[in-house]
């Protein structure tokens, strides 16, 4: 895009872009999106793009679901704001809580709402601390997450995140946050090590970390079922089967971050079901409202709720919540989203088209630049390497995956590059098979362009 466009001029005035290379957006101008239709979005010059990332892993029902717009409008007319402090609650929010608990994995008893994934994870940390104070264990406060995890960017959720870009010069992580191995078999396994042996080894590392720190100092372990923004890492076979008994052994809460995996992405309603997880707390956001309005939630186990209840008796109040916890308008949109998932049988849809995307991604596995092609359901990624045999990466300064993503955009497909030269796919769940083919074709052209660039610049 040239700086002479109205959009670029507009942007140069006021917008500080989050999660962006600020210098390059200043030089090249932003991509200004003006409208959406199905799995497509359009820029301000009328060019159409297949949104292969559902925006930020969230627009599960695409970009033109009128029922969600109508639900928001109806709610705006009926009750545009109310809150849930001091024993009050908007009616629609109670309906949403009931429906959410109804579809949640067994054992979840209560829903506590917030506005974003980061806030939900912050809340989960606070709940873990609150519960351990309630249980008379004031030392049991450290939190373990994993390298390359993405749990958000607030001070606490950003500390959970295990990615340098979210820490550097923001003085994160803060004290009490520890990071254990990322479960990437491709990157972490020793030559010839099976998925199971690798899982056992990194689970043993987790146990060693717990023992070294002192089990009575560890409050909770956070994990995404499939890591998203850290590079779409699908856990190796038996990983969670190994990890969960360790958490139980040392009485460590298991917080499952379902912000991406929740609501069908992996082919089951929750990633917890795909990987047979027994969480104490689940955090959800994004596809909870198909991304149409900000809303997130903590689903808290009935067992944990009883402890919180007793502690609030003691203190006189459960002193947590946001002005917009339980906001009725996003709640109405979320409720309509959950109804649509049921009516559309979204799980059957993901299971029907997911294999086409997985086959498409894996059809590039033999390409000399592709180290690994992976995924599950409707989430996937390729990892670009300089040398397929040694798995050697390109110099990060060459920004090879970012180049590929720019070329995909040129070919009308929006994808996302991530640290480690990984390119992610996470389209709206409503995507059809021909649209998947179109997405893979756009990726293929971009990969050809990238291979040509690498040759021309002598990078490989
Ligand atoms: C797994 C996961 N958790 C938490 C978050 C943070 O959510 P938000 O950006 O709404 O704060 C994200 C965002 O991408 C995410 O992918």
Coordinates of C-alpha atoms and ligand atoms in Angstrom, one line a residue:
X1 CA 0.0 0.0 0.0
X2 CA 1.3 3.4 -0.9
X3 CA 1.4 6.4 1.5
X4 CA -0.7 8.4 -0.9
X5 CA -3.8 6.4 0.0
X6 CA -6.3 8.1 2.2
X7 CA -6.0 5.3 4.7
X8 CA -2.3 5.6 5.1
X9 CA -2.6 9.4 5.6
X10 CA -5.3 8.8 8.2
X11 CA -3.2 6.3 10.1
X12 CA -0.1 8.5 10.1
X13 CA -1.9 11.0 12.2
X14 CA -3.1 9.2 15.4
X15 CA -3.0 5.4 15.7
X16 CA -0.4 3.7 17.8
X17 CA -0.5 0.2 16.5
X18 CA -0.4 -2.7 19.0
X19 CA 1.8 -5.7 18.3
X20 CA 3.3 -4.1 15.2
X21 CA 6.6 -3.0 13.9
X22 CA 5.9 0.7 14.3
X23 CA 8.6 1.8 11.8
X24 CA 7.4 -0.3 9.0
X25 CA 3.8 0.6 9.4
X26 CA 4.9 4.3 9.4
X27 CA 6.8 3.6 6.2
X28 CA 4.3 1.4 4.3
X29 CA 1.0 2.5 5.8
X30 CA -1.5 0.1 7.4
X31 CA -3.9 -2.3 5.7
X32 CA -7.2 -0.5 6.4
X33 CA -10.2 -2.9 6.5
X34 CA -13.6 -1.5 5.9
X35 CA -16.0 -4.4 5.7
X36 CA -16.5 -8.1 5.9
X37 CA -18.5 -10.9 4.2
X38 CA -18.4 -14.5 5.2
X39 CA -14.7 -15.5 5.5
X40 CA -13.6 -12.5 3.5
X41 CA -12.7 -8.9 4.5
X42 CA -12.2 -5.9 2.2
X43 CA -9.8 -3.1 2.3
X44 CA -10.5 0.6 1.7
X45 CA -9.5 0.2 -2.0
X46 CA -12.0 -2.6 -2.4
X47 CA -9.5 -5.5 -2.5
X48 CA -10.9 -8.8 -1.0
X49 CA -8.9 -11.0 1.3
X50 CA -9.7 -14.5 2.6
X51 CA -9.2 -14.0 6.4
X52 CA -7.1 -17.1 7.1
X53 CA -6.6 -16.1 10.8
X54 CA -10.2 -15.3 11.7
X55 CA -8.8 -11.9 12.6
X56 CA -6.9 -12.7 15.8
X57 CA -8.0 -16.4 16.0
X58 CA -11.5 -15.2 17.0
X59 CA -14.0 -14.4 14.2
X60 CA -15.3 -18.0 14.3
X61 CA -18.5 -17.2 12.4
X62 CA -16.9 -15.0 9.8
X63 CA -17.5 -11.3 9.3
X64 CA -21.2 -10.9 8.4
X65 CA -23.3 -12.9 10.8
X66 CA -26.4 -10.7 11.1
X67 CA -27.9 -12.6 14.0
X68 CA -25.1 -11.4 16.2
X69 CA -25.6 -7.8 15.1
X70 CA -29.3 -8.1 15.8
X71 CA -28.7 -9.7 19.2
X72 CA -26.5 -6.7 20.1
X73 CA -29.1 -4.2 18.8
X74 CA -32.0 -5.9 20.7
X75 CA -30.0 -5.9 23.9
X76 CA -28.9 -2.3 23.4
X77 CA -32.6 -1.3 23.2
X78 CA -33.7 -3.5 26.1
X79 CA -30.9 -2.9 28.6
X80 CA -27.7 -1.4 27.3
X81 CA -25.8 -1.5 30.5
X82 CA -26.0 -3.2 33.8
X83 CA -23.4 -4.7 36.2
X84 CA -23.0 -7.6 38.5
X85 CA -21.6 -6.0 41.6
X86 CA -23.3 -6.1 45.0
X87 CA -25.6 -9.0 44.2
X88 CA -27.2 -7.5 41.0
X89 CA -26.9 -9.0 37.6
X90 CA -28.3 -8.4 34.1
X91 CA -30.7 -11.2 33.2
X92 CA -29.0 -12.0 29.9
X93 CA -25.7 -12.6 31.7
X94 CA -27.3 -15.3 33.9
X95 CA -28.6 -17.0 30.8
X96 CA -25.1 -17.0 29.3
X97 CA -23.5 -18.3 32.5
X98 CA -26.0 -21.2 32.6
X99 CA -25.4 -22.1 28.9
X100 CA -21.6 -21.9 29.3
X101 CA -21.5 -24.1 32.3
X102 CA -23.9 -26.5 30.4
X103 CA -21.4 -27.0 27.6
X104 CA -18.2 -26.8 29.8
X105 CA -16.2 -29.9 30.7
X106 CA -17.4 -31.7 33.7
X107 CA -16.8 -30.2 37.1
X108 CA -17.1 -26.5 36.2
X109 CA -19.5 -24.7 38.5
X110 CA -19.5 -21.0 38.0
X111 CA -18.7 -18.4 35.3
X112 CA -17.0 -15.1 36.1
X113 CA -17.0 -12.6 33.2
X114 CA -14.4 -10.1 32.0
X115 CA -13.5 -8.3 28.8
X116 CA -10.4 -9.9 27.3
X117 CA -8.3 -13.1 27.4
X118 CA -5.6 -11.2 29.3
X119 CA -8.1 -10.1 32.0
X120 CA -9.4 -13.6 32.3
X121 CA -5.9 -15.0 32.9
X122 CA -5.1 -12.2 35.4
X123 CA -8.3 -13.2 37.2
X124 CA -7.3 -16.9 37.2
X125 CA -4.0 -15.9 38.8
X126 CA -5.8 -13.9 41.5
X127 CA -8.2 -16.7 42.1
X128 CA -5.2 -19.1 42.6
X129 CA -3.7 -16.7 45.1
X130 CA -7.0 -16.1 46.9
X131 CA -7.7 -19.8 47.2
X132 CA -4.3 -20.5 48.7
X133 CA -4.7 -17.7 51.2
X134 CA -8.1 -19.2 52.0
X135 CA -6.5 -22.6 52.6
X136 CA -3.8 -21.1 54.9
X137 CA -1.0 -21.6 52.4
X138 CA 0.4 -18.0 51.9
X139 CA 3.7 -19.3 50.5
X140 CA 2.0 -21.3 47.7
X141 CA 1.9 -18.5 45.2
X142 CA 4.3 -19.2 42.3
X143 CA 2.8 -19.8 38.8
X144 CA 4.3 -22.0 36.2
X145 CA 3.6 -21.5 32.5
X146 CA 5.6 -22.6 29.5
X147 CA 8.2 -21.1 27.1
X148 CA 6.4 -19.8 24.0
X149 CA 3.1 -19.7 25.8
X150 CA 0.8 -16.8 25.0
X151 CA -1.6 -15.8 27.7
X152 CA -1.9 -12.1 27.1
X153 CA 0.0 -8.9 27.8
X154 CA -1.2 -7.3 31.0
X155 CA 1.4 -7.3 33.8
X156 CA 0.4 -10.7 35.2
X157 CA -0.9 -12.4 32.0
X158 CA 2.1 -11.0 30.2
X159 CA 4.3 -12.6 32.8
X160 CA 2.6 -15.9 32.1
X161 CA 3.4 -15.4 28.4
X162 CA 6.7 -17.1 27.5
X163 CA 7.6 -14.9 24.5
X164 CA 10.4 -12.4 24.5
X165 CA 8.5 -9.7 22.5
X166 CA 5.9 -9.5 25.3
X167 CA 8.6 -9.1 28.0
X168 CA 11.4 -7.0 26.5
X169 CA 11.7 -3.6 28.0
X170 CA 8.3 -4.0 29.7
X171 CA 10.1 -5.3 32.8
X172 CA 8.3 -8.6 32.6
X173 CA 8.0 -11.3 33.8
X174 CA 7.4 -10.1 37.4
X175 CA 8.4 -12.2 40.4
X176 CA 6.7 -15.5 41.1
X177 CA 6.3 -16.5 37.4
X178 CA 8.3 -19.5 36.2
X179 CA 8.5 -21.0 32.7
X180 CA 9.0 -24.7 31.9
X181 CA 9.6 -26.4 28.5
X182 CA 7.5 -25.6 25.5
X183 CA 6.2 -29.0 24.3
X184 CA 7.5 -28.7 20.8
X185 CA 8.6 -32.2 19.7
X186 CA 10.0 -30.7 16.4
X187 CA 12.2 -28.2 18.2
X188 CA 12.8 -29.9 21.6
X189 CA 13.2 -33.6 21.0
X190 CA 16.6 -35.2 20.7
X191 CA 17.4 -37.1 17.5
X192 CA 15.3 -40.3 17.4
X193 CA 13.4 -39.4 20.5
X194 CA 9.7 -40.5 20.2
X195 CA 6.9 -38.2 21.1
X196 CA 6.1 -40.3 24.2
X197 CA 9.8 -40.3 25.4
X198 CA 10.0 -36.5 24.8
X199 CA 6.8 -36.0 26.7
X200 CA 8.1 -38.0 29.6
X201 CA 11.4 -36.1 29.6
X202 CA 9.8 -32.6 29.7
X203 CA 7.2 -33.7 32.3
X204 CA 10.1 -34.9 34.4
X205 CA 11.7 -31.4 33.9
X206 CA 8.5 -29.9 35.2
X207 CA 8.5 -32.1 38.2
X208 CA 12.2 -31.2 38.9
X209 CA 11.3 -27.5 38.7
X210 CA 8.5 -28.0 41.2
X211 CA 10.7 -29.9 43.6
X212 CA 13.5 -27.4 43.2
X213 CA 11.3 -24.4 43.9
X214 CA 9.4 -26.3 46.7
X215 CA 6.0 -27.8 45.9
X216 CA 4.5 -25.7 48.7
X217 CA 5.4 -22.6 46.8
X218 CA 3.7 -23.5 43.5
X219 CA 0.1 -22.4 43.2
X220 CA -0.9 -23.1 39.6
X221 CA 0.2 -24.4 36.2
X222 CA -1.2 -22.6 33.1
X223 CA -1.4 -24.2 29.6
X224 CA -3.1 -23.7 26.3
X225 CA -4.2 -27.1 25.0
X226 CA -2.7 -26.2 21.6
X227 CA -0.3 -23.3 21.9
X228 CA -1.4 -20.5 19.5
X229 CA 0.6 -17.3 19.2
X230 CA 3.8 -19.2 20.3
X231 CA 3.6 -21.0 17.0
X232 CA 0.7 -23.5 17.0
X233 CA 2.4 -26.2 19.0
X234 CA 0.3 -29.4 19.2
X235 CA 1.4 -31.3 22.3
X236 CA 3.2 -34.5 21.7
X237 CA 1.4 -37.8 22.5
X238 CA 0.9 -38.4 26.2
X239 CA 2.2 -35.0 27.2
X240 CA -0.8 -33.9 29.3
X241 CA -1.3 -37.5 30.6
X242 CA 2.2 -37.1 32.1
X243 CA 1.7 -33.6 33.3
X244 CA -1.6 -33.9 35.1
X245 CA -0.7 -36.5 37.7
X246 CA 2.3 -34.3 38.6
X247 CA 0.0 -31.3 39.2
X248 CA -2.3 -33.5 41.3
X249 CA 0.6 -35.0 43.3
X250 CA 1.8 -31.5 44.4
X251 CA -1.7 -30.0 44.8
X252 CA -1.1 -27.5 42.0
X253 CA -4.1 -25.9 40.3
X254 CA -4.5 -26.6 36.6
X255 CA -5.6 -23.5 34.6
X256 CA -6.4 -24.3 31.0
X257 CA -6.4 -21.3 28.7
X258 CA -9.0 -22.1 26.1
X259 CA -9.0 -18.6 24.6
X260 CA -8.1 -20.0 21.2
X261 CA -9.1 -23.6 21.5
X262 CA -12.5 -23.1 23.1
X263 CA -15.7 -23.5 21.1
X264 CA -14.7 -26.0 18.5
X265 CA -11.3 -25.0 17.1
X266 CA -9.8 -28.4 17.8
X267 CA -12.9 -30.4 16.7
X268 CA -14.3 -30.7 20.2
X269 CA -16.1 -28.0 22.1
X270 CA -13.0 -27.4 24.3
X271 CA -9.4 -28.4 23.8
X272 CA -9.7 -29.9 27.3
X273 CA -11.9 -32.5 25.8
X274 CA -9.6 -33.1 22.8
X275 CA -6.7 -33.8 25.2
X276 CA -8.6 -35.2 28.2
X277 CA -7.8 -32.4 30.6
X278 CA -9.3 -32.0 34.1
X279 CA -8.9 -28.3 34.7
X280 CA -9.7 -26.4 37.9
X281 CA -10.2 -23.2 36.0
X282 CA -10.8 -22.6 32.3
X283 CA -10.4 -19.2 30.6
X284 CA -12.3 -18.4 27.5
X285 CA -12.7 -15.3 25.2
X286 CA -12.4 -14.7 21.5
X287 CA -14.9 -17.3 19.9
X288 CA -17.1 -16.9 23.0
X289 CA -18.7 -14.0 21.1
X290 CA -17.2 -14.9 17.7
X291 CA -15.0 -11.9 18.3
X292 CA -17.9 -9.5 17.6
X293 CA -17.8 -7.9 21.1
X294 CA -15.2 -8.1 23.8
X295 CA -16.1 -10.7 26.5
X296 CA -14.1 -13.3 28.4
X297 CA -14.8 -15.6 31.2
X298 CA -13.3 -17.8 33.9
X299 CA -15.1 -21.1 34.4
X300 CA -14.3 -22.1 37.9
X301 CA -14.8 -25.7 39.3
X302 CA -17.5 -26.2 41.8
X303 CA -14.8 -27.4 44.3
X304 CA -12.8 -24.2 44.0
X305 CA -16.0 -22.1 44.2
X306 CA -16.7 -23.6 47.6
X307 CA -13.3 -22.4 48.9
X308 CA -13.9 -18.9 47.4
X309 CA -17.3 -18.8 49.0
X310 CA -16.0 -19.6 52.4
X311 CA -13.2 -17.0 52.1
X312 CA -15.6 -14.3 51.0
X313 CA -17.7 -15.1 54.2
X314 CA -14.6 -14.4 56.2
X315 CA -13.7 -11.2 54.3
X316 CA -17.2 -10.0 53.9
X317 CA -16.9 -9.6 50.2
X318 CA -15.4 -11.3 47.1
X319 CA -13.5 -8.2 46.1
X320 CA -12.9 -8.7 42.5
X321 CA -14.7 -7.7 39.3
X322 CA -14.8 -5.1 36.5
X323 CA -17.3 -2.4 35.6
X324 CA -18.0 -4.4 32.5
X325 CA -18.0 -7.9 34.0
X326 CA -21.3 -9.3 32.8
X327 CA -22.0 -6.4 30.4
X328 CA -25.3 -7.3 28.9
X329 CA -24.5 -6.4 25.2
X330 CA -21.5 -8.7 24.7
X331 CA -23.3 -11.3 26.9
X332 CA -26.3 -11.2 24.4
X333 CA -23.9 -11.6 21.5
X334 CA -22.1 -14.5 23.2
X335 CA -25.4 -16.2 24.0
X336 CA -26.5 -15.9 20.4
X337 CA -23.0 -17.2 19.3
X338 CA -23.4 -20.3 21.4
X339 CA -26.9 -20.9 20.0
X340 CA -25.5 -20.6 16.5
X341 CA -22.7 -23.1 17.3
X342 CA -25.5 -25.5 18.3
X343 CA -27.8 -24.8 15.3
X344 CA -24.9 -25.0 12.8
X345 CA -23.5 -28.1 14.5
X346 CA -20.2 -26.3 14.4
X347 CA -18.3 -29.3 15.8
X348 CA -19.5 -31.5 12.9
X349 CA -18.5 -28.7 10.5
X350 CA -15.0 -28.5 12.0
X351 CA -14.6 -32.3 11.8
X352 CA -15.8 -32.2 8.2
X353 CA -13.6 -29.5 6.8
X354 CA -10.7 -29.7 9.3
X355 CA -9.0 -32.7 7.5
X356 CA -9.0 -30.7 4.2
X357 CA -7.0 -27.9 5.8
X358 CA -4.7 -30.3 7.6
X359 CA -4.1 -32.3 4.3
X360 CA -3.5 -28.9 2.5
X361 CA -1.0 -27.8 5.1
X362 CA 0.8 -31.1 5.1
X363 CA 1.0 -31.1 1.3
X364 CA 3.8 -28.6 1.7
X365 CA 5.7 -30.7 4.1
X366 CA 8.2 -31.8 1.4
X367 CA 9.0 -28.3 0.3
X368 CA 12.7 -27.4 1.0
X369 CA 11.7 -24.4 3.1
X370 CA 9.2 -26.2 5.3
X371 CA 10.6 -27.8 8.4
X372 CA 7.3 -29.0 9.8
X373 CA 3.7 -28.7 8.8
X374 CA 1.3 -29.4 11.7
X375 CA -2.1 -28.7 13.2
X376 CA -5.4 -30.2 14.4
X377 CA -9.0 -29.3 13.6
X378 CA -9.0 -25.8 12.1
X379 CA -5.7 -24.6 13.5
X380 CA -2.4 -25.2 11.9
X381 CA 1.1 -23.9 11.0
X382 CA 4.2 -24.4 9.0
X383 CA 7.6 -23.8 10.3
X384 CA 10.0 -22.3 7.8
X385 CA 13.7 -23.4 8.0
X386 CA 16.9 -22.6 6.1
X387 CA 18.0 -26.2 6.3
X388 CA 15.5 -29.0 6.4
X389 CA 17.9 -31.6 7.6
X390 CA 19.6 -29.7 10.4
X391 CA 16.4 -27.6 11.2
X392 CA 18.6 -24.5 11.1
X393 CA 16.5 -21.3 11.1
X394 CA 17.0 -18.2 9.0
X395 CA 18.5 -15.2 10.6
X396 CA 15.5 -13.6 12.3
X397 CA 16.6 -10.2 10.8
X398 CA 15.8 -11.7 7.3
X399 CA 12.1 -11.9 8.5
X400 CA 11.4 -14.7 6.0
X401 CA 8.0 -15.7 7.4
X402 CA 6.9 -12.0 7.6
X403 CA 7.9 -11.7 3.9
X404 CA 5.8 -14.8 3.1
X405 CA 2.8 -13.4 4.9
X406 CA 3.1 -10.1 3.0
X407 CA 3.1 -12.0 -0.3
X408 CA 0.1 -14.1 0.8
X409 CA -1.7 -10.8 1.5
X410 CA -0.7 -9.7 -2.0
X411 CA -2.3 -12.9 -3.3
X412 CA -5.5 -12.2 -1.3
X413 CA -5.0 -14.4 1.8
X414 CA -4.4 -13.1 5.3
X415 CA -2.1 -15.3 7.4
X416 CA 0.1 -14.5 10.4
X417 CA 3.8 -14.9 11.0
X418 CA 5.2 -15.6 14.4
X419 CA 8.6 -15.7 16.1
X420 CA 10.7 -18.7 14.7
X421 CA 9.5 -18.1 11.1
X422 CA 6.2 -19.9 11.7
X423 CA 3.1 -19.1 9.6
X424 CA -0.2 -19.8 11.2
X425 CA -3.6 -20.8 9.7
X426 CA -6.8 -20.3 11.9
X427 CA -9.7 -19.5 9.6
X428 CA -13.3 -18.9 10.6
X429 CA -14.9 -22.1 11.7
X430 CA -17.6 -21.7 9.0
X431 CA -15.0 -21.9 6.2
X432 CA -16.0 -24.2 3.2
X433 CA -13.8 -26.6 1.4
X434 CA -13.3 -24.5 -1.7
X435 CA -12.3 -21.6 0.5
X436 CA -9.8 -23.8 2.2
X437 CA -8.4 -24.7 -1.2
X438 CA -8.2 -21.0 -2.1
X439 CA -6.4 -20.3 1.2
X440 CA -3.9 -23.0 0.5
X441 CA -3.4 -21.9 -3.1
X442 CA -2.7 -18.3 -1.9
X443 CA -0.2 -19.7 0.6
X444 CA 1.4 -21.8 -2.1
X445 CA 2.0 -18.8 -4.3
X446 CA 3.4 -16.9 -1.4
X447 CA 5.8 -19.8 -0.6
X448 CA 7.0 -19.8 -4.2
X449 CA 7.6 -16.0 -4.0
X450 CA 9.5 -16.6 -0.7
X451 CA 11.7 -19.4 -2.2
X452 CA 12.5 -17.0 -5.1
X453 CA 13.4 -14.2 -2.7
X454 CA 15.6 -16.6 -0.6
X455 CA 17.4 -17.6 -3.8
X456 CA 17.9 -14.1 -5.1
X457 CA 19.2 -12.8 -1.8
X458 CA 21.4 -15.9 -1.3
X459 CA 19.9 -16.6 2.1
X460 CA 20.0 -20.4 1.9
Ligands
LIG1 C1 -4.3 -18.4 24.3 C2 -4.5 -17.0 24.5 N1 -4.7 -16.5 25.8 C3 -4.9 -15.2 26.0 C4 -4.9 -14.3 25.0 C5 -5.1 -12.8 25.4 O1 -6.3 -12.4 25.0 P1 -6.6 -10.8 24.8 O2 -5.8 -10.4 23.6 O3 -8.1 -10.8 24.5 O4 -6.2 -10.1 26.0 C6 -4.7 -14.7 23.7 C7 -4.7 -13.7 22.6 O5 -4.4 -14.0 21.5 C8 -4.5 -16.1 23.5 O6 -4.3 -16.5 22.2

